[in-house]
């Protein structure tokens, strides 16, 4: 793989049907914007995320009402559900017994060692993995000065302390995450931690920001880490619709050659020659195809003068022309369609690929 270091060897854990670490594909995660008590809204969003190619979803569990509805959510969800618990260890204990595929806790706010031990004991009983998430906000008091000088090292030191405390308890069904809103600090923290142990890493930049700037900031950190062979499951954190997180994450993995089963959309920037709404068509295609698992590449080009030639590497595509668009395959025109050509293109694509079903 050009420029990408072979993947770091890690233990493997499972979130339900999805393996993380070891030789498992690098998985894509996101987080619902709804609490479990908003059951139908949450379920609709989780379904949209799964359709977009999300493989693991995290939900914020805030109180007992959330716990009560976790069982039906986990039963109906097409992808494994991880309960994210902050502050209240008793909620984490209850969530572990409510059918979730994993827990996410932050030892920095869940309380003293005894509380963490209770959470791990319940996770152990349920046979589920626990992600230990360390971030800028949970840095211990005595590491705050170091954090100002060297945030990456401070995050690493904090995560190492948590690991030591947990390993003493004999619990090893673990995933770690070390996150900052600073991509470079995130990279440094994960680089140090990856060199110190063989636990799988969930990587991402926390509070990355609004869609465009957040995607850029996440891409910097994820690309650097993944190029070093570090990272077993990824989350791109963006403000707003989490489906966009999945699209960005999938494209990062695809661009690095780490997931060859993700469709690639190629679209021209358009210019005065364009006959069609390239951006609109490309965005619609992107949404419709993200749940498909196939290495297919699809081009959307504004004109037929340069379109098929410029997108010669695409498996299939369209190029605008007077009154509509032409469909081309491997750089050669094979037919025509009207301006509203997405359905016809999707039909052609459907004949070339199989619908994804491996994360259900
Ligand atoms: S494909 Fe056509 S419309 Fe698109 S940038 Fe190239 S020349 Fe312009």
Coordinates of C-alpha atoms and ligand atoms in Angstrom, one line a residue:
X1 CA 0.0 0.0 0.0
X2 CA 1.7 3.2 -1.2
X3 CA 2.9 5.4 1.7
X4 CA 0.9 3.6 4.4
X5 CA 2.8 1.7 7.0
X6 CA 1.5 -1.9 7.7
X7 CA -1.2 -1.9 10.3
X8 CA 0.0 -2.0 13.9
X9 CA -0.7 -5.5 15.4
X10 CA -3.3 -5.3 18.2
X11 CA -5.5 -7.6 20.2
X12 CA -9.0 -8.0 18.8
X13 CA -12.2 -7.2 20.6
X14 CA -15.8 -7.4 19.5
X15 CA -18.7 -5.0 19.6
X16 CA -21.4 -7.6 18.8
X17 CA -21.0 -8.6 15.2
X18 CA -18.2 -6.2 14.5
X19 CA -14.6 -7.1 15.3
X20 CA -12.2 -4.3 16.1
X21 CA -8.4 -4.6 16.0
X22 CA -6.4 -7.6 14.9
X23 CA -7.0 -8.4 11.2
X24 CA -10.5 -6.9 11.2
X25 CA -11.2 -4.1 8.7
X26 CA -10.9 -0.6 10.2
X27 CA -14.5 0.1 11.1
X28 CA -16.5 3.3 10.9
X29 CA -18.3 4.7 13.9
X30 CA -20.6 7.6 14.6
X31 CA -22.8 8.8 17.4
X32 CA -26.5 9.5 17.4
X33 CA -27.6 13.1 18.1
X34 CA -30.6 11.7 20.0
X35 CA -30.9 10.1 23.4
X36 CA -32.5 6.6 23.8
X37 CA -35.7 8.1 25.3
X38 CA -36.3 9.7 21.9
X39 CA -36.6 6.2 20.6
X40 CA -38.1 6.6 17.2
X41 CA -36.0 9.6 16.3
X42 CA -32.9 7.8 17.4
X43 CA -33.9 4.6 15.6
X44 CA -34.5 6.6 12.3
X45 CA -31.1 8.2 12.7
X46 CA -29.3 4.9 13.5
X47 CA -31.0 3.4 10.4
X48 CA -29.8 6.3 8.2
X49 CA -26.3 5.9 9.7
X50 CA -26.3 2.2 8.9
X51 CA -27.6 2.8 5.4
X52 CA -24.7 5.3 4.9
X53 CA -22.1 2.6 5.9
X54 CA -21.8 3.2 9.6
X55 CA -20.8 0.0 11.3
X56 CA -21.0 0.9 15.0
X57 CA -23.1 3.5 16.7
X58 CA -22.7 5.2 20.1
X59 CA -25.6 6.6 22.0
X60 CA -25.4 9.0 25.0
X61 CA -27.1 7.5 28.1
X62 CA -28.0 10.2 30.6
X63 CA -30.4 8.6 33.0
X64 CA -32.5 5.7 34.0
X65 CA -35.2 6.5 31.4
X66 CA -32.5 5.9 28.8
X67 CA -31.5 2.6 30.3
X68 CA -35.2 1.4 30.2
X69 CA -35.3 1.7 26.4
X70 CA -31.9 0.4 25.6
X71 CA -33.1 -3.3 25.2
X72 CA -35.6 -2.5 22.3
X73 CA -33.0 -0.2 20.7
X74 CA -30.3 -2.8 20.7
X75 CA -32.8 -5.4 19.4
X76 CA -33.9 -3.2 16.5
X77 CA -30.6 -1.6 15.6
X78 CA -29.0 -2.9 12.4
X79 CA -25.6 -2.2 13.9
X80 CA -24.0 -2.7 17.3
X81 CA -24.9 -0.1 19.9
X82 CA -22.4 1.3 22.4
X83 CA -23.6 3.1 25.5
X84 CA -21.7 6.3 26.3
X85 CA -21.8 7.0 30.0
X86 CA -20.3 10.0 31.7
X87 CA -20.1 10.7 35.5
X88 CA -22.5 8.1 36.8
X89 CA -20.9 4.6 37.2
X90 CA -24.3 3.1 38.2
X91 CA -25.7 4.0 34.9
X92 CA -22.8 2.2 33.2
X93 CA -23.4 -0.9 35.3
X94 CA -27.1 -0.8 34.3
X95 CA -26.3 -0.2 30.6
X96 CA -23.9 -3.2 30.6
X97 CA -26.9 -5.4 31.5
X98 CA -29.3 -3.8 29.0
X99 CA -28.1 -5.5 25.8
X100 CA -25.5 -3.0 24.5
X101 CA -22.5 -4.3 22.5
X102 CA -20.1 -2.1 24.4
X103 CA -19.6 0.7 26.9
X104 CA -17.7 3.9 26.5
X105 CA -16.5 5.4 29.8
X106 CA -14.1 8.1 30.8
X107 CA -12.2 7.1 34.0
X108 CA -11.5 10.8 34.5
X109 CA -15.1 11.5 35.4
X110 CA -16.6 8.2 36.4
X111 CA -15.1 8.3 39.8
X112 CA -12.6 6.5 42.0
X113 CA -11.0 3.1 41.2
X114 CA -13.8 1.1 43.0
X115 CA -16.4 2.6 40.7
X116 CA -14.4 1.8 37.5
X117 CA -14.0 -1.7 38.9
X118 CA -17.8 -2.1 39.3
X119 CA -18.3 -1.0 35.7
X120 CA -15.7 -3.5 34.4
X121 CA -17.2 -6.3 36.5
X122 CA -20.6 -5.8 34.9
X123 CA -19.0 -5.5 31.4
X124 CA -17.2 -8.7 32.1
X125 CA -20.4 -10.5 33.2
X126 CA -22.1 -9.3 30.0
X127 CA -19.1 -10.2 27.9
X128 CA -18.9 -6.8 26.3
X129 CA -16.0 -4.5 25.4
X130 CA -15.3 -1.2 27.1
X131 CA -13.8 1.8 25.4
X132 CA -11.7 3.9 27.7
X133 CA -11.9 7.4 26.3
X134 CA -9.4 10.0 27.5
X135 CA -9.7 13.6 26.2
X136 CA -8.5 17.1 27.0
X137 CA -11.4 17.7 29.4
X138 CA -10.6 14.7 31.5
X139 CA -6.9 15.3 32.1
X140 CA -6.0 14.8 35.8
X141 CA -5.2 17.9 37.8
X142 CA -1.5 17.1 38.2
X143 CA -1.1 16.7 34.4
X144 CA -2.6 20.0 33.5
X145 CA 0.7 21.9 33.5
X146 CA 2.2 19.2 31.2
X147 CA -0.9 19.5 29.1
X148 CA -0.2 23.2 28.5
X149 CA 3.4 22.4 27.4
X150 CA 2.8 19.1 25.6
X151 CA -0.8 18.1 25.2
X152 CA -0.1 14.9 23.4
X153 CA 2.2 13.6 26.1
X154 CA -0.3 14.6 28.8
X155 CA -3.1 12.7 27.1
X156 CA -0.8 9.7 26.7
X157 CA 0.2 9.8 30.4
X158 CA -3.5 10.1 31.4
X159 CA -4.4 7.1 29.3
X160 CA -1.4 5.1 30.6
X161 CA -2.6 5.7 34.1
X162 CA -6.1 4.4 33.3
X163 CA -4.6 1.4 31.6
X164 CA -2.5 0.5 34.6
X165 CA -5.5 0.8 37.0
X166 CA -7.6 -1.4 34.7
X167 CA -5.1 -4.0 34.0
X168 CA -4.6 -4.6 37.7
X169 CA -8.3 -5.6 37.8
X170 CA -7.7 -8.3 35.1
X171 CA -10.0 -6.7 32.5
X172 CA -8.6 -6.7 29.0
X173 CA -11.6 -6.5 26.7
X174 CA -10.6 -2.9 26.0
X175 CA -10.4 -0.3 23.3
X176 CA -8.7 3.0 24.0
X177 CA -9.2 6.5 22.6
X178 CA -7.1 9.6 23.2
X179 CA -8.6 12.7 21.7
X180 CA -8.1 16.4 21.6
X181 CA -9.6 19.1 19.4
X182 CA -6.0 19.7 18.3
X183 CA -5.2 17.2 15.5
X184 CA -1.4 17.3 16.1
X185 CA -1.8 16.6 19.9
X186 CA -4.2 13.8 19.0
X187 CA -1.6 12.3 16.6
X188 CA 1.1 12.5 19.2
X189 CA -0.9 11.0 22.0
X190 CA -2.0 8.1 19.9
X191 CA 1.5 7.5 18.5
X192 CA 2.9 7.3 22.1
X193 CA 0.1 5.1 23.3
X194 CA 0.3 2.7 20.3
X195 CA 4.0 2.2 21.0
X196 CA 3.3 1.3 24.6
X197 CA 0.6 -1.5 24.3
X198 CA -1.3 -3.6 21.9
X199 CA -4.9 -2.6 22.7
X200 CA -7.0 -1.5 19.7
X201 CA -7.4 2.2 19.2
X202 CA -10.5 4.2 18.3
X203 CA -9.1 7.3 16.6
X204 CA -10.6 10.7 16.0
X205 CA -10.4 14.4 16.7
X206 CA -12.9 15.5 19.4
X207 CA -15.0 18.6 18.8
X208 CA -13.5 18.9 15.3
X209 CA -16.0 21.6 14.3
X210 CA -18.5 22.4 11.6
X211 CA -18.7 20.2 8.5
X212 CA -16.0 21.6 6.2
X213 CA -13.4 22.7 8.7
X214 CA -14.2 19.7 10.9
X215 CA -13.7 17.3 8.0
X216 CA -10.4 19.0 7.2
X217 CA -9.2 18.8 10.9
X218 CA -10.3 15.2 11.3
X219 CA -8.6 14.3 7.9
X220 CA -5.3 15.6 9.1
X221 CA -5.2 13.5 12.2
X222 CA -6.7 10.4 10.8
X223 CA -4.5 10.4 7.7
X224 CA -1.3 10.9 9.7
X225 CA -2.3 8.1 12.2
X226 CA -3.6 5.7 9.6
X227 CA -0.5 6.2 7.5
X228 CA 1.5 5.1 10.5
X229 CA -0.6 2.0 10.8
X230 CA -2.4 3.3 13.9
X231 CA -6.1 3.1 14.2
X232 CA -8.6 0.2 14.3
X233 CA -11.9 2.0 14.3
X234 CA -12.5 5.7 13.4
X235 CA -14.9 8.4 14.1
X236 CA -15.1 11.8 12.4
X237 CA -16.8 14.2 14.8
X238 CA -18.7 16.9 13.0
X239 CA -21.4 19.3 14.3
X240 CA -24.7 18.5 12.7
X241 CA -26.0 15.5 10.7
X242 CA -23.8 12.5 11.7
X243 CA -24.4 10.8 8.3
X244 CA -21.8 13.3 7.0
X245 CA -19.3 11.9 9.6
X246 CA -19.7 8.5 8.0
X247 CA -19.2 9.8 4.5
X248 CA -16.0 11.6 5.5
X249 CA -14.6 8.7 7.4
X250 CA -15.3 6.3 4.6
X251 CA -13.6 8.6 2.1
X252 CA -10.5 8.9 4.3
X253 CA -10.2 5.1 4.6
X254 CA -10.9 4.7 0.9
X255 CA -8.4 7.3 -0.2
X256 CA -5.7 5.7 1.9
X257 CA -6.4 2.3 0.4
X258 CA -7.4 0.9 3.8
X259 CA -11.0 0.0 2.8
X260 CA -11.1 -1.2 -0.8
X261 CA -14.9 -1.9 -0.5
X262 CA -16.1 1.7 -0.4
X263 CA -17.4 3.4 -3.6
X264 CA -15.5 6.4 -4.8
X265 CA -17.2 9.3 -6.4
X266 CA -15.2 11.4 -8.8
X267 CA -16.7 14.7 -9.8
X268 CA -15.3 17.6 -11.7
X269 CA -15.1 21.1 -10.1
X270 CA -17.3 22.4 -13.1
X271 CA -16.5 25.4 -15.3
X272 CA -18.3 27.4 -17.9
X273 CA -18.8 24.3 -20.0
X274 CA -20.9 22.4 -17.6
X275 CA -24.4 21.3 -18.7
X276 CA -25.6 19.7 -15.5
X277 CA -25.7 20.2 -11.7
X278 CA -22.6 18.3 -11.0
X279 CA -22.4 19.1 -7.3
X280 CA -26.1 18.2 -6.7
X281 CA -25.9 15.0 -8.6
X282 CA -22.6 14.0 -7.0
X283 CA -24.0 14.7 -3.5
X284 CA -27.1 12.6 -4.1
X285 CA -25.1 9.7 -5.5
X286 CA -22.7 9.9 -2.5
X287 CA -25.6 9.5 -0.1
X288 CA -27.3 6.7 -2.0
X289 CA -24.1 4.7 -2.5
X290 CA -22.3 5.0 0.8
X291 CA -24.0 1.9 2.2
X292 CA -22.9 -0.2 -0.7
X293 CA -19.7 -2.2 -0.3
X294 CA -17.9 -2.3 -3.6
X295 CA -14.7 -0.9 -5.0
X296 CA -16.6 0.8 -7.8
X297 CA -15.6 4.3 -8.9
X298 CA -18.3 6.6 -10.3
X299 CA -17.6 9.9 -12.1
X300 CA -19.9 12.9 -12.5
X301 CA -18.5 15.3 -15.1
X302 CA -20.0 18.6 -16.3
X303 CA -19.5 18.2 -20.0
X304 CA -18.8 15.5 -22.6
X305 CA -15.9 17.5 -24.2
X306 CA -13.5 16.5 -21.4
X307 CA -15.7 14.4 -19.1
X308 CA -15.1 10.8 -20.0
X309 CA -11.5 11.4 -20.8
X310 CA -10.8 13.2 -17.6
X311 CA -12.5 10.4 -15.6
X312 CA -10.9 7.6 -17.6
X313 CA -10.2 5.7 -14.5
X314 CA -13.8 5.6 -13.4
X315 CA -15.7 2.4 -13.8
X316 CA -18.9 4.2 -14.8
X317 CA -20.1 7.8 -14.9
X318 CA -22.1 10.5 -16.6
X319 CA -21.0 13.7 -18.5
X320 CA -23.3 16.6 -19.2
X321 CA -24.3 17.3 -22.8
X322 CA -26.9 19.5 -24.4
X323 CA -30.3 18.3 -23.1
X324 CA -29.0 15.8 -20.7
X325 CA -26.0 13.6 -20.1
X326 CA -24.1 10.7 -21.7
X327 CA -23.3 7.6 -19.7
X328 CA -19.8 6.3 -20.0
X329 CA -18.0 3.2 -18.8
X330 CA -14.2 3.0 -18.6
X331 CA -13.9 6.2 -20.6
X332 CA -16.2 5.1 -23.5
X333 CA -19.7 6.5 -24.0
X334 CA -22.3 3.7 -23.8
X335 CA -25.6 5.6 -23.8
X336 CA -27.6 8.7 -23.0
X337 CA -30.0 10.0 -20.4
X338 CA -32.1 13.0 -19.7
X339 CA -31.0 15.7 -17.3
X340 CA -32.5 13.8 -14.4
X341 CA -30.1 10.9 -14.9
X342 CA -29.4 9.7 -11.4
X343 CA -32.0 6.8 -11.5
X344 CA -30.6 5.5 -14.8
X345 CA -27.0 5.8 -13.5
X346 CA -28.0 4.0 -10.3
X347 CA -29.6 1.2 -12.3
X348 CA -26.4 0.7 -14.2
X349 CA -24.4 0.8 -11.0
X350 CA -26.8 -1.7 -9.4
X351 CA -26.0 -4.2 -12.1
X352 CA -22.3 -3.8 -11.3
X353 CA -22.3 -4.2 -7.5
X354 CA -24.0 -6.1 -4.7
X355 CA -25.7 -4.3 -1.8
X356 CA -23.8 -4.2 1.4
X357 CA -25.1 -6.6 4.1
X358 CA -22.0 -7.3 6.2
X359 CA -22.7 -4.8 9.0
X360 CA -26.3 -5.8 9.7
Ligands
LIG1 S1 -15.5 18.1 -17.2 FE1 -16.2 19.7 -18.5 S2 -17.4 21.0 -17.1 FE2 -16.2 19.7 -15.8 S3 -14.3 20.9 -15.3 FE3 -13.8 19.6 -17.1 S4 -14.3 20.9 -18.9 FE4 -15.3 21.9 -17.1

